[in-house]
Structures are given as structure tokens and as C-alpha cells.
Coordinates of C-alpha atoms in Angstrom, one line a residue:
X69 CA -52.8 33.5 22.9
X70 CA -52.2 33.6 26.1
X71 CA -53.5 29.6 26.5
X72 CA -51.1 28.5 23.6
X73 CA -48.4 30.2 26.0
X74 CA -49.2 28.3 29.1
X75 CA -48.5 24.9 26.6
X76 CA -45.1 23.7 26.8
X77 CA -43.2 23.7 23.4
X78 CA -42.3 20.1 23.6
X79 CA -45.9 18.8 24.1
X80 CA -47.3 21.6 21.4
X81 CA -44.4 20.2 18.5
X82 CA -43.3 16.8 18.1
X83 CA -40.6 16.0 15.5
X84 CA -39.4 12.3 15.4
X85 CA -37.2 10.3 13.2
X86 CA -35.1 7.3 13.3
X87 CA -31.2 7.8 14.7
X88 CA -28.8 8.1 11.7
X89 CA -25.6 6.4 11.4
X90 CA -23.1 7.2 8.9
X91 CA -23.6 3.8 6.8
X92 CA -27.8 4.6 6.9
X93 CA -27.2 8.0 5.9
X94 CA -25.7 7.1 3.1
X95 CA -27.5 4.4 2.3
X96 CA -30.7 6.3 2.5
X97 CA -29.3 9.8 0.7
X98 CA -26.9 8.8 -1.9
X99 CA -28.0 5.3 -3.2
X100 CA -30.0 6.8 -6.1
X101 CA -26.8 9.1 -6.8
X102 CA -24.7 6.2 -7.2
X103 CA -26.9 4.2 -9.0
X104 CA -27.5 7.4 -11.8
X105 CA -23.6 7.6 -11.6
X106 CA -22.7 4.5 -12.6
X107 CA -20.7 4.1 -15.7
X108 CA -22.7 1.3 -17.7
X109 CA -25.9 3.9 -17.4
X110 CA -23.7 7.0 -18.5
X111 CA -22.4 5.2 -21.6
X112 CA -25.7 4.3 -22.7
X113 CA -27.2 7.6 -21.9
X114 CA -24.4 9.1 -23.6
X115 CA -25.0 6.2 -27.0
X116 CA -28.5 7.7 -26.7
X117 CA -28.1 10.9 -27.2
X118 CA -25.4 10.1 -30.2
X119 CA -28.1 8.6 -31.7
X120 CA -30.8 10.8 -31.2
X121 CA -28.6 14.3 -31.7
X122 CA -30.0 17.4 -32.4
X123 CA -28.3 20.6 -33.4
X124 CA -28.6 22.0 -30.2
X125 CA -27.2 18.9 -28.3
X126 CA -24.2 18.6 -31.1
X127 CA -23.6 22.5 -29.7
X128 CA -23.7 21.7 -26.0
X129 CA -21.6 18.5 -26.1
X130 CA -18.9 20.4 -28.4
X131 CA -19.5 23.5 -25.6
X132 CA -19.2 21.0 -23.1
X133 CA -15.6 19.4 -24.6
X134 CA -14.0 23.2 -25.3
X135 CA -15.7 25.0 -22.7
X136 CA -13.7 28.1 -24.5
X137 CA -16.4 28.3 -26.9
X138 CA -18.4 29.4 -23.8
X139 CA -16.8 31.9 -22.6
X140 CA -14.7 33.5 -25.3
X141 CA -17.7 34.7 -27.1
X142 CA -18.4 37.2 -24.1
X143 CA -15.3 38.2 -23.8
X144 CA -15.5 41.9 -22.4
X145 CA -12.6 42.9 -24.8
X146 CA -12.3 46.9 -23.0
X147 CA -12.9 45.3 -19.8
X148 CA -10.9 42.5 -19.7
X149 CA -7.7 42.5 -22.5
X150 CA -5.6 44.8 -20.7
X151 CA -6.0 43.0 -17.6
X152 CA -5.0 39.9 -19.1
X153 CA -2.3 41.7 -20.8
X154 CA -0.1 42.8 -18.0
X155 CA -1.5 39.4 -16.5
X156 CA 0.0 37.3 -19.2
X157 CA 3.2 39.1 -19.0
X158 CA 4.3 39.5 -15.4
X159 CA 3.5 35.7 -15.4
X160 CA 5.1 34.7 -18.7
X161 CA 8.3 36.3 -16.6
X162 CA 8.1 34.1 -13.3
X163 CA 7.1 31.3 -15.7
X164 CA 10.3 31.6 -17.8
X165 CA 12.5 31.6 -14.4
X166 CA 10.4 28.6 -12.9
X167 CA 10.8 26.3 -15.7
X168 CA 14.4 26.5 -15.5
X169 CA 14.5 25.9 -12.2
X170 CA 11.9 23.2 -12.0
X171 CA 13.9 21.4 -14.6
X172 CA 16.7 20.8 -12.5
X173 CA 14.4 18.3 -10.2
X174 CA 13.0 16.3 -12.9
X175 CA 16.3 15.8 -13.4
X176 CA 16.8 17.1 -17.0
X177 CA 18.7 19.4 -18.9
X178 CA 16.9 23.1 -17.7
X179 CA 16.2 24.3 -21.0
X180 CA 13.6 22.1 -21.3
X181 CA 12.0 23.3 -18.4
X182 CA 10.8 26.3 -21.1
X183 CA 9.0 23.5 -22.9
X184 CA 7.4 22.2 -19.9
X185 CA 6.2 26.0 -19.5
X186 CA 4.9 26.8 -23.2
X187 CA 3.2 23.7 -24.3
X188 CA 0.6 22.5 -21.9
X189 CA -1.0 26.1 -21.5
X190 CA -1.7 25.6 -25.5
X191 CA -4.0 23.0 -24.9
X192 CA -5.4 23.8 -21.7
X193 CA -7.1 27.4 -23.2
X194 CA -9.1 25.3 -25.5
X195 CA -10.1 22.3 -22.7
X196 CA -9.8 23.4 -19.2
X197 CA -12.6 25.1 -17.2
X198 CA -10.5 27.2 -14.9
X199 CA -10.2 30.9 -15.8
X200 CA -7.0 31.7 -13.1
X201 CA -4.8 28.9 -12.4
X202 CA -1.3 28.9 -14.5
X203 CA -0.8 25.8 -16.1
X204 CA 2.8 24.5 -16.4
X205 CA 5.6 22.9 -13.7
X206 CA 4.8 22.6 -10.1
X207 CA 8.0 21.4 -7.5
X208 CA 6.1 18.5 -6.0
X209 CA 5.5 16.8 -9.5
X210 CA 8.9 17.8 -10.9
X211 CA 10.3 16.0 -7.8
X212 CA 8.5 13.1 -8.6
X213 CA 9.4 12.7 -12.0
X214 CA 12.8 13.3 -10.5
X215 CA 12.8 10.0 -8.5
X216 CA 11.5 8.3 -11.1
X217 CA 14.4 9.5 -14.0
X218 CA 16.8 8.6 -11.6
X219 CA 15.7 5.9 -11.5
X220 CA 15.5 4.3 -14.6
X221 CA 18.5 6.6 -15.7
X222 CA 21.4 6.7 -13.4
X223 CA 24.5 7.7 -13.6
X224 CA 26.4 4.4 -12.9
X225 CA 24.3 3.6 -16.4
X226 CA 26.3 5.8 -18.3
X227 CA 30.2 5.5 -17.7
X228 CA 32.7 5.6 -20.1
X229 CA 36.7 4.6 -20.1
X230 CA 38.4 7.6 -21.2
X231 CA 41.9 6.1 -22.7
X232 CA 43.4 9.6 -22.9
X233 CA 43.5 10.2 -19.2
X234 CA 43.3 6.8 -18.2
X235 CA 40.1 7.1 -16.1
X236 CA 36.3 6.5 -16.1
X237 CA 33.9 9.3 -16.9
X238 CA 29.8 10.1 -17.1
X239 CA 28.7 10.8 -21.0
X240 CA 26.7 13.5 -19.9
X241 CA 25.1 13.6 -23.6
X242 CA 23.8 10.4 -24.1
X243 CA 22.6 10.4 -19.9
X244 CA 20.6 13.7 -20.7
X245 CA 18.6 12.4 -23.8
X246 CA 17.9 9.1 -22.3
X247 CA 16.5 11.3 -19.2
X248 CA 14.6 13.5 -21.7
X249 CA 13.0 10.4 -22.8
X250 CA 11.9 8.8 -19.7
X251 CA 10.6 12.5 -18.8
X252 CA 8.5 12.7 -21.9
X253 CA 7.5 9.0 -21.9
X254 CA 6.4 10.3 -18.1
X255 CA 4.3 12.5 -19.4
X256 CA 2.8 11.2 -21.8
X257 CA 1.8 8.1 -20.0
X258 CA 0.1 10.4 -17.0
X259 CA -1.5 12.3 -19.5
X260 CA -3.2 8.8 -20.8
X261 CA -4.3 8.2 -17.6
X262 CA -6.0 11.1 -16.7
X263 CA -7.7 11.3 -20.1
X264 CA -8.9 7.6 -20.0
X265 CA -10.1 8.8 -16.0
X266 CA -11.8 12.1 -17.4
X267 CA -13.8 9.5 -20.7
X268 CA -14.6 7.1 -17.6
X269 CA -16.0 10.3 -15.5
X270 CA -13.7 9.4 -12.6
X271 CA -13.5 13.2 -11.2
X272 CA -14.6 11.9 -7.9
X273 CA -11.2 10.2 -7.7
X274 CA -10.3 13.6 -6.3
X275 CA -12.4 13.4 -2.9
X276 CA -10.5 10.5 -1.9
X277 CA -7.0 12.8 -1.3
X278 CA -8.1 14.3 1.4
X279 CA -6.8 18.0 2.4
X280 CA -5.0 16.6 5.3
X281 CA -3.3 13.8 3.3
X282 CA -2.7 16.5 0.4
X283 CA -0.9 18.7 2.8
X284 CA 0.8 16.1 4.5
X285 CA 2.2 14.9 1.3
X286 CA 3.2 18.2 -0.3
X287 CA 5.0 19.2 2.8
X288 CA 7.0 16.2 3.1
X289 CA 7.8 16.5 -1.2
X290 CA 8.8 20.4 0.3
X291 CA 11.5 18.5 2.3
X292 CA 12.3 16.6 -0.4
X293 CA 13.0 19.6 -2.8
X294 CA 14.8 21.3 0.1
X295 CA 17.1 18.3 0.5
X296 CA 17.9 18.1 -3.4
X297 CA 18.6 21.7 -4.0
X298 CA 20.7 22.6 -1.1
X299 CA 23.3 20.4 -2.7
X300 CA 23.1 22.6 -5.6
X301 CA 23.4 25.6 -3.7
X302 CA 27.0 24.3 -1.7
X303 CA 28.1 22.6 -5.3
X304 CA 29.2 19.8 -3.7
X305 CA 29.4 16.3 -5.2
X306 CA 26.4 13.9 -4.2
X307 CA 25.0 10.6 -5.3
X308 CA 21.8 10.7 -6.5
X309 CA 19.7 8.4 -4.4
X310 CA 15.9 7.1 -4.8
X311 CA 13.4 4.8 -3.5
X312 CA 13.1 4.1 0.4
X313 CA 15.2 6.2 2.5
X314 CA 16.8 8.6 0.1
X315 CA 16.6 11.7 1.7
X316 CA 18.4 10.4 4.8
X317 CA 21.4 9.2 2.5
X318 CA 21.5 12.6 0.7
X319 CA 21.7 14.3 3.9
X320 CA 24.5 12.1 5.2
X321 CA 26.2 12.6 2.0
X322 CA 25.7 16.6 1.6
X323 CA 27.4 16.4 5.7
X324 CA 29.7 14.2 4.2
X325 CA 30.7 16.8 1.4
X326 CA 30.4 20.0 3.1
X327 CA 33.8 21.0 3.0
X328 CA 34.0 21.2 -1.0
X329 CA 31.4 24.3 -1.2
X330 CA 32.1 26.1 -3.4
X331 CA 31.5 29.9 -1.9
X332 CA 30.7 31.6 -5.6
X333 CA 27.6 29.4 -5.6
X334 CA 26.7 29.3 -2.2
X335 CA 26.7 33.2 -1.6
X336 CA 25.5 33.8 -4.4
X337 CA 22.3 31.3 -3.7
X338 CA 22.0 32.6 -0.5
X339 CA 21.6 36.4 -1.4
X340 CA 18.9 34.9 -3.9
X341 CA 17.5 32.9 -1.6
X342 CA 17.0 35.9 1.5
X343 CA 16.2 38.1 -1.5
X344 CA 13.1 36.3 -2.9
X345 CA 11.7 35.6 0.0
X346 CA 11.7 38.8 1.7
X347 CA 10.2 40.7 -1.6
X348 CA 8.0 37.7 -1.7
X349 CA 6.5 38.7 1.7
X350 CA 6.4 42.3 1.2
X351 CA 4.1 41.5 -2.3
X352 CA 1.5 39.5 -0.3
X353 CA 1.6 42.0 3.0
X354 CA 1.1 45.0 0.4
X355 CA -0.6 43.5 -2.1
X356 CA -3.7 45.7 -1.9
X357 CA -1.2 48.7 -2.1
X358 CA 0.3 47.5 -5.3
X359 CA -1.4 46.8 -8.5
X360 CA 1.5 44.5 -9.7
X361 CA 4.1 42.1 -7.5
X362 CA 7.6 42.8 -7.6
X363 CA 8.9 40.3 -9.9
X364 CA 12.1 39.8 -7.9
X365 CA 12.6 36.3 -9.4
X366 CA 13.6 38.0 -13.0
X367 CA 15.0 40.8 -12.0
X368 CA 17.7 38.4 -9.3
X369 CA 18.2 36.1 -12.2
X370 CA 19.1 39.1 -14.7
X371 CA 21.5 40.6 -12.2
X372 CA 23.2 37.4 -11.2
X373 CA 23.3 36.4 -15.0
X374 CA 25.2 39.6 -15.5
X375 CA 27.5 39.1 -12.5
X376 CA 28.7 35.6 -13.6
X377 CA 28.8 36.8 -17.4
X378 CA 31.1 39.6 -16.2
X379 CA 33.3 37.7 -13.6
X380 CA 33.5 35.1 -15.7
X381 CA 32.3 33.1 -12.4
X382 CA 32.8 29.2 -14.1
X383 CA 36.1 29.4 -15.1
X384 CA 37.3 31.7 -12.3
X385 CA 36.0 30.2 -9.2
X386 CA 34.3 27.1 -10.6
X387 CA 31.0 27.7 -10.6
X388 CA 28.2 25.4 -12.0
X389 CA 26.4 27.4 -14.5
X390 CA 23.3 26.8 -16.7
X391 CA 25.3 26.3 -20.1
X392 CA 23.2 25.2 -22.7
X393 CA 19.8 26.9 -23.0
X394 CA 18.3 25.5 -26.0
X395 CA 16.6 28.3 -29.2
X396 CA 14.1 27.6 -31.1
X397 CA 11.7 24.4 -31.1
X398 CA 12.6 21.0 -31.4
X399 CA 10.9 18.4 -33.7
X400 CA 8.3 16.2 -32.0
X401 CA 9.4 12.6 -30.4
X402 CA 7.1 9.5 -29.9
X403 CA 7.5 8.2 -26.1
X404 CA 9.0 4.9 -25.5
X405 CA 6.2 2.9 -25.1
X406 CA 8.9 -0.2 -23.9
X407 CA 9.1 2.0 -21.0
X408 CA 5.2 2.1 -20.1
X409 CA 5.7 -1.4 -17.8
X410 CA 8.2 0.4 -15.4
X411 CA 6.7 3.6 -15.1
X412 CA 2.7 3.0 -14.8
X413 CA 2.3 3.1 -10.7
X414 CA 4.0 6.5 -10.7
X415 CA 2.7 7.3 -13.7
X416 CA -0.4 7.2 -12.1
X417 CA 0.6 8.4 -9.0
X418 CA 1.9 11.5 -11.1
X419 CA -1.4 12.0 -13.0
X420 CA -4.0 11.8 -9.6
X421 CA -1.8 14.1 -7.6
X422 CA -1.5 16.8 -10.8
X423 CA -4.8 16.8 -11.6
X424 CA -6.1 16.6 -8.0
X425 CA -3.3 20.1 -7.1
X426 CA -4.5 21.7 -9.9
X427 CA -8.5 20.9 -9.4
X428 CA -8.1 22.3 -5.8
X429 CA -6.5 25.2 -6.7
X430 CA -9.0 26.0 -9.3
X431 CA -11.7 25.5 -7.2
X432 CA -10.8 28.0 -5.1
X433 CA -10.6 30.7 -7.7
X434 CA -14.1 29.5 -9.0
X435 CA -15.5 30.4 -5.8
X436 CA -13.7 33.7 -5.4
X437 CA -15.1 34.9 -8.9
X438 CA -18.4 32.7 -9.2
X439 CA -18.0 30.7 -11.7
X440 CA -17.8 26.5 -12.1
X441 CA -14.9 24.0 -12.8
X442 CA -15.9 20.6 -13.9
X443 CA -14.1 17.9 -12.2
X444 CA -14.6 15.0 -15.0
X445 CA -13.0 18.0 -18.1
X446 CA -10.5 18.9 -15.9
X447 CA -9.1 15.5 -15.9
X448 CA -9.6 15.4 -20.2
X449 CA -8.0 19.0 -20.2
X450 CA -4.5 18.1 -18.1
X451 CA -4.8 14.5 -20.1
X452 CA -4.7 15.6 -23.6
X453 CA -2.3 18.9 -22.3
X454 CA 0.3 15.8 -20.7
X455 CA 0.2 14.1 -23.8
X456 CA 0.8 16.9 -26.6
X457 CA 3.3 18.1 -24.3
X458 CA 4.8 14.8 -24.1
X459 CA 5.4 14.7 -27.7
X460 CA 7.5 17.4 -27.3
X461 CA 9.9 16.4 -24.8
X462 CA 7.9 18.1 -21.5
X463 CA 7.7 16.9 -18.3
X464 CA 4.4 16.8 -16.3
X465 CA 2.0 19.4 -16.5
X466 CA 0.1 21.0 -13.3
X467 CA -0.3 24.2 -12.0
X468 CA 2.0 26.3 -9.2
X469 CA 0.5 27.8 -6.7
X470 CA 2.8 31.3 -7.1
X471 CA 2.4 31.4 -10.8
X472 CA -1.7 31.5 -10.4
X473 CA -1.5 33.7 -7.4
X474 CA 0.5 36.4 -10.0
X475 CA -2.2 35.8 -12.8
X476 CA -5.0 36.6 -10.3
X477 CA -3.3 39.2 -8.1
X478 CA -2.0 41.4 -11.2
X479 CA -5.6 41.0 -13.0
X480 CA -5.9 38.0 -15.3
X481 CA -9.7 37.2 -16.4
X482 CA -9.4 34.7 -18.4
X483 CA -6.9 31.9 -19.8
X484 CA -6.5 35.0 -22.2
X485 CA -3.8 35.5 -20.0
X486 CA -2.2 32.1 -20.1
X487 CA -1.9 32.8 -23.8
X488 CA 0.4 35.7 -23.2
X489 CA 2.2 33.8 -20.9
X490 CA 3.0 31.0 -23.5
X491 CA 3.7 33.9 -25.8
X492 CA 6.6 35.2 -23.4
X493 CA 7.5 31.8 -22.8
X494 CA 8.0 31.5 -26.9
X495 CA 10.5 34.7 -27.0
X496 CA 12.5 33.3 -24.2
X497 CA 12.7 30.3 -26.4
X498 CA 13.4 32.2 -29.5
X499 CA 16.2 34.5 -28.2
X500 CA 16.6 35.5 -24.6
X501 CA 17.3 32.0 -23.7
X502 CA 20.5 31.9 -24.5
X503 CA 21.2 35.2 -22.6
X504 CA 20.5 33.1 -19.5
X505 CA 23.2 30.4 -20.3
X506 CA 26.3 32.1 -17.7
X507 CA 23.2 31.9 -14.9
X508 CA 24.3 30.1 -12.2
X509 CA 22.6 26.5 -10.8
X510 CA 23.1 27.8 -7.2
X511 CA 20.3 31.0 -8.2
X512 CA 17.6 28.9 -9.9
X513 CA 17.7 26.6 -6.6
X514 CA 17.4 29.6 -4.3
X515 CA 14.5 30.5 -6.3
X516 CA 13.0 26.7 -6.3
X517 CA 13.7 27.1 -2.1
X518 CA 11.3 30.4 -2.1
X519 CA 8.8 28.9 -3.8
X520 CA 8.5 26.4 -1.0
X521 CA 7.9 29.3 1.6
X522 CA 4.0 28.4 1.5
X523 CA 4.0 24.2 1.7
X524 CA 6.3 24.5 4.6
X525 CA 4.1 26.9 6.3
X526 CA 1.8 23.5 6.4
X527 CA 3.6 22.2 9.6
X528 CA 1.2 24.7 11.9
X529 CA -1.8 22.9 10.5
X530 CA -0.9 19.8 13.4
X531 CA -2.0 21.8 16.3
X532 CA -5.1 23.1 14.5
X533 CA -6.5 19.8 13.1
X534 CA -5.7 18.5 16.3
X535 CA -8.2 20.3 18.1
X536 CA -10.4 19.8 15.2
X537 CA -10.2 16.1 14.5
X538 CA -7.7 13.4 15.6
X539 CA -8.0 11.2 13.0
X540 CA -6.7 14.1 10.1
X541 CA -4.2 14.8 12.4
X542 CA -3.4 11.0 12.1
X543 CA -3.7 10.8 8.3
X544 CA -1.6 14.6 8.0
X545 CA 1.4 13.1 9.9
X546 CA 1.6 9.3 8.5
X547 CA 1.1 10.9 4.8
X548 CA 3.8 13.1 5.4
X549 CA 6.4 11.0 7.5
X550 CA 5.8 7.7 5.3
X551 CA 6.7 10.4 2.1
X552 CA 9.8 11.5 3.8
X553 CA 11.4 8.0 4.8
X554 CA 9.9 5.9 2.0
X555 CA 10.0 6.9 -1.8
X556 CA 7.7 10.1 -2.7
X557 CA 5.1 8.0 -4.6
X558 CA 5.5 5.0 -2.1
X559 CA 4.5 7.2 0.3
X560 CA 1.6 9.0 -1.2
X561 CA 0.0 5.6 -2.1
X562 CA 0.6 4.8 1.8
X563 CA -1.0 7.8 2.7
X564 CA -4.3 6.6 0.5
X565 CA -4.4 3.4 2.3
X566 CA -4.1 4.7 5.7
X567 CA -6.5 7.2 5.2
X568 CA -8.8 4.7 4.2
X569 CA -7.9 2.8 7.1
X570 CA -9.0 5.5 9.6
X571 CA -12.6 5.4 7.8
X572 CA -13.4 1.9 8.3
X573 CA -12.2 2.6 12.3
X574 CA -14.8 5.6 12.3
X575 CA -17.4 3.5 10.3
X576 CA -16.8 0.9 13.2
X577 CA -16.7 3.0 15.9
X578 CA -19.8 5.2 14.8
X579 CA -21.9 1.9 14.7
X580 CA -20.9 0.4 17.4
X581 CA -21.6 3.9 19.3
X582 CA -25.2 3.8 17.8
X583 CA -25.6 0.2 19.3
X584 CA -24.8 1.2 22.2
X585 CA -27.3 3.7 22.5
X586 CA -30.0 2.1 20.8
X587 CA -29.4 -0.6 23.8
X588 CA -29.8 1.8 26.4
X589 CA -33.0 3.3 25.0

């Protein structure tokens, strides 16, 4: 023993192998995973197992395509049902609010932010792998199906001479139905794309947007919806402006407008707007205290519904109110497949960025509570969702990040839950709906604002990715400035391409690092 001691380590263990670079490493490590990846081999894997099926494959592959056959048939019903009860309903509430409000930035009539809400959680239960995450509207995908209605829809398309008072007016009618279709078209275009993506096992799509570039982009879109809601807030008369440098001519014109506030809307969004987000903070700081969040988005939206019913806030002080709430269901619509040619970039812009939000989001849950999501059936479950929905005159599907954090905080299991929440959505649909008509537009875009608390929060991720690494610094702040000054998809495709910049400088500058060092050994 006490020989072996007097050895050094180094000359009693030798280790040696070759320097790695990043290209080698790869190379070496994930060439075989690549080559068992590739499509060609998966289709004819998959062609061979068609052919040679058993029972027991037939039941895996149809597990594998409604992964609620898994799960539902060990459901802990004593366990579990109330959970998803109270679940289902305290998010069926913020649901009802937020699809009304996330209506006004896809630019559509708000009612049909209630569709938008109901329909794509129907689907989802059946396809999707995630047990938490809330499927329905989320601000940053509303906004983009914003730029791209105002687009092909704008107002200028739609005047009218009115020969009674000698003047030139907006048919708000036929401008609403036109931007219901191009919303819907939307939809179901993305939701093509994603399910053509989940066939082709493209999942790992998903790795290439980055968390910096994700952030970067979401809290530049959190601008974006600040910029277009404030306007809503003062009641002012704005253009509405898209592609490259539209938020700096909204501003202007909002500074232009400012004295024609109207102070009924703007006190009235600014008491929502300090409202929500203090009872917003005091549910996450005692959120271990209390079983179930404050729901102070209903409860502001019942009160101010009552105030401007009572007043009589629209015709007194000329308030912009919600006015047409739609009951009941409306008959299913094919998309306007002459619009496919000038909507398929953001289309699939729209389609990576939902899928690759919602993915994220689930994965986080599936860690917290051990289970798997499945990249590839993600991407068939938000594709088939965006194309049902479609049909029935929704906008984009994803998930938002407060509705899932109410599902898990107030006990949700399972996608159980998300049925109840469809089921709440239904009634609103039904008959409270048009309780909410006197509601005023200033309220729902105080409560759009709140729900932006947690993207703007993003700006204090500079200083600690700079410490971390320069380069997602780099990537962060180009993804995030190029979104703000050019137009939101413009930008996120920029993002991408920087981004993948940045890697070929590291690739370069890792190898030519290595030379350097191999030529001084």
C-alpha cells in the first residue's frame, strides 16, 4: 500500500484520446442517429410494419396516434375528477375573458375569440401528449394573425359613399367577414403545415428556435401588443399599419391623437389594468397559501360590464363597447384556398412558433410531473386542432402561458380539465355571452396588457446571458430589435437566419482554435 502511495497518479493512470472539436463530435456521436432518422428509412420502416401488423402493433400505433387511449384508462377517478373539476372551471373563466380579448388583435369581431377558445381543446384531448398546458389563443400568435388580416383586409378596402350624408364611410360588416375569413383560412393553412411537419417527423424543427431567439422574439411581439392596445385604452382614432416599421407609425399616430381620449375608456382601462396586475402578483407570491387564484380577470370584467350597462357608458360618454357577442354555434365554412399563395410564409411562420410555444411549455410540465411529450404528435395534435378549428371560423390555436399556469396551480391532472374548460366556454357561448355585450374595449385591453406582465419581464435576461454567453446575447437582442422595426414574422424569420449565422462563426472559430493548438503541440 504504502509503495502504490509513493507512485504518482499521473504515471500509475493514463487516459488518452484524440482532441474533440464540435464538427468531430458530431460527426463521430450522432452520424448513426441521423442516418436511422432519415425519412426515406422511416417510411419504409413504417410500410413494413403496415405490412407485417399484428394485433398488438395495430394497438400501439392507434395508442401512439390518441395517446388518450393511454392514459384515460387509468384515470384515478376519486383521485383525480375533482381536481380537474375546479381545474376546468377556474380556467374555462379566464379562458372566456381571454378569448375576447385576444380577438381584438387578430383583428376580428371578439366574439369569435370564444370559438378560438372552445374548439381546438376538442381535438387536442384526443391527440395531444401534454396533460397541463391550456390549449386555445396566445397574444403573440393573435398578433401575428393580426398583421397578417390587416393586411390582406384593410380598411381603405372597404369604403363606401354614403349619398344621405354626403360622405365616405367603412362597411364594417362586409370588412369583418372578409377578416373572419382570412383568419380562418390562417388557421387552417398553419394547421396543414404542422400536420404535414408532424407525418414527415419534423419535431426537431423545434431545436432550431433557440430559447434566446424565442424570448427575444416574444418580448419584442409584447411591444407590439402593448403598442396596439394602448390605442384601445385612450379610444383614439389610429391607422392600422403593418409590415416594416409599423409600430414606429402607430406610436407617432397614438402621439398624434392623444388629445381625443376618451376618459370613460381610459380610466376605466387603467383601474383594470393596476387591478389585474396587482392580484396577479399577490396569486403567484401566495400561491402556496391559496388552493385557487383569484380570478380577478372575471370578476373586473363582471363589474365593469355592470358599470357600463348601468351608466349607459356608449351613449353617454362615448365609449367603445363590445356590442355584438355572438349565441350559439355557427355552421362550418371551407377556407379560401385562393388565399393560400398570400398567406403561406406566415402561415408557416404562425405554425413553427405555435407549435414550438406550446411544445416548450409542455415540456416543462412533463418534467415537473414525470411524464413524456412527443415532439413529432405534438405537431399532428395542434395540426389537425388548427384545421378543425379553422372550419369553424377560429383563429390560431396555441397555448397561454397564464391559462396553463391556472390549470396546474388550481389542480388539473389531466386534459380532463381542458374538457371542462371547453364546457364553460360552451355556456358562455350559449347564454352568458351576450351579457358581456355593454363590456367595454378599453377593459379587455387592460386585461390583454396584464397578461404581458411575464414576456416583458424577459428584458433582465441581457445581463444574465451576457455573462453566460455572448453569442445568445447577440441572437436575444437582433431577434428582438429586427421584430420590433421590421414586420413580426419578418423579423422572426431574421432571427432564424442570424442565429444560424452565429453557429457557422463558432463552428469556425472552434476549428480554427483546435488548429491552433494542434500546431503548437
Amino acid at each position: 500500500m504504502e509503495e502504490r502511495m509513493d507512485v504518482p497518479l499521473c504515471d500509475e493512470y493514463r487516459i488518452s484520446r484524440k482532441i474533440y472539436s464540435e464538427t468531430t463530435f458530431q460527426q463521430e456521436n450522432e452520424k448513426t442517429e441521423l442516418v436511422q432518422k432519415s425519412i426515406p428509412q422511416k417510411l419504409k420502416n413504417e410500410c413494413r410494419l403496415i405490412i407485417h401488423c399484428t394485433a398488438a402493433t395495430a394497438c400501439l400505433k392507434l395508442k401512439q396516434f390518441f395517446p388518450v387511449l393511454s392514459w384515460l384508462p387509468k384515470y384515478r377517478l376519486k383521485e383525480w375528477l375533482i381536481h380537474d373539476i375546479i381545474s376546468g372551471l377556474c380556467t374555462g373563466l379566464v379562458g372566456t375573458l381571454q378569448g375576447l380579448a385576444f380577438a381584438l388583435l387578430a383583428e376580428v369581431p371578439v366574439g369569435y375569440g370564444l370559438y378560438s377558445s372552445f374548439f381546438p381543446i376538442l381535438t387536442y384531448f384526443f391527440l395531444g401528449t401534454s396533460r397541463h398546458i391550456a390549449v386555445g389563443p396566445f397574444p403573440v400568435i393573435c398578433l401575428m394573425v393580426g398583421q397578417v388580416v390587416l393586411a390582406l383586409a384593410p380598411d381603405e378596402k372597404f369604403i363606401i359613399a354614403n349619398s344621405t350624408l354626403n360622405e365616405t364611410q367603412i362597411d364594417y360588416e362586409a370588412r369583418d367577414a372578409a377578416r373572419v375569413a382570412i383568419s380562418s383560412t390562417l388557421c387552417f393553412l398553419s394547421g396543414i403545415i404542422q400536420l404535414v411537419l408532424g407525418v414527415l417527423q419534423f419535431g426537431f424543427v423545434v431545436r432550431y428556435l433557440g430559447d434566446p431567439l424565442v424570448r427575444g422574439f416574444t418580448t419584442a411581439a409584447a411591444f407590439q401588443v402593448f403598442i396596439s392596445q394602448i390605442k384601445l385604452i385612450f379610444n383614439i382614432p389610429s391607422t392600422n399599419y403593418s409590415g416594416v416599421l409599423s409600430i414606429v407609425y402607430t406610436t407617432i399616430d397614438i402621439f398624434a391623437n392623444i388629445s381625443k381620449t376618451n376618459f370613460a375608456d381610459l380610466i376605466a382601462g387603467l383601474i383594470t389594468l393596476v387591478l389585474c396586475l396587482v392580484v396577479k402578483d399577490l396569486n403567484e407570491r401566495y400561491k402556496h397559501i391559496m388552493r385557487i387564484p383569484i380570478p380577478i380577470e372575471v370578476i373586473v370584467a363582471i363589474v365593469a360590464t355592470g358599470i357600463s350597462y348601468g351608466v349607459n357608458l356608449e351613449e353617454t360618454y362615448n365609449a367603445a363597447i363590445v356590442k355584438n357577442v355572438p349565441s350559439g354555434f355557427i355552421p362550418p365554412v371551407a377556407p379560401d384556398v385562393s388565399l393560400f399563395s398570400q398567406m403561406i410564409v406566415p402561415a408557416f411562420s404562425i405554425g413553427i412558433l405555435a407549435y414550438a410555444l406550446a411544445v416548450s411549455l409542455g415540456k416543462v410540465y412533463a418534467t415537473k410531473y414525470n411524464y413524456e411529450i412527443d415532439g413529432n404528435q405534438e405537431f399532428i395534435a395542434f395540426g389537425v386542432s388548427n384545421i378543425f378549428s379553422g372550419c369553424f371560423s377560429c383563429f390560431c390555436a396555441s397555448t397561454a402561458l397564464s391559462r396553463s399556469a391556472v390549470q396546474e396551480s388550481t389542480g388539473g391532472k389531466t386534459q380532463i380539465a381542458g374538457l371542462i374548460t371547453a364546457a364553460v366556454v360552451m355556456i358562455s357561448l350559449l347564454s352568458i355571452g351576450t351579457y358581456l355585450e355593454p363590456l367595454q374595449k378599453s377593459v379587455l385591453a387592460a386585461i390583454v396588457i396584464s397578461n404581458l406582465k411575464g414576456m416583458f419581464w424577459q428584458v433582465v435576461d441581457i445581463p444574465r446571458l451576457w455573462r453566460q454567453n455572448k453569442w445568445d446575447t447577440a441572437i436575444w437582442l437582433f431577434t428582438c430589435f429586427a421584430s420590433l422595426l421590421l414586420d413580426i414574422d419578418l423579423g422572426l424569420l431574421a432571427g432564424i437566419i442570424f442565429g444560424l449565422f452565429t453557429v457557422l462563426l463558432r463552428v469556425q472559430y472552434i476549428l480554427k482554435s483546435t488548429e491552433h493548438d494542434q500546431d503548437c503541440c
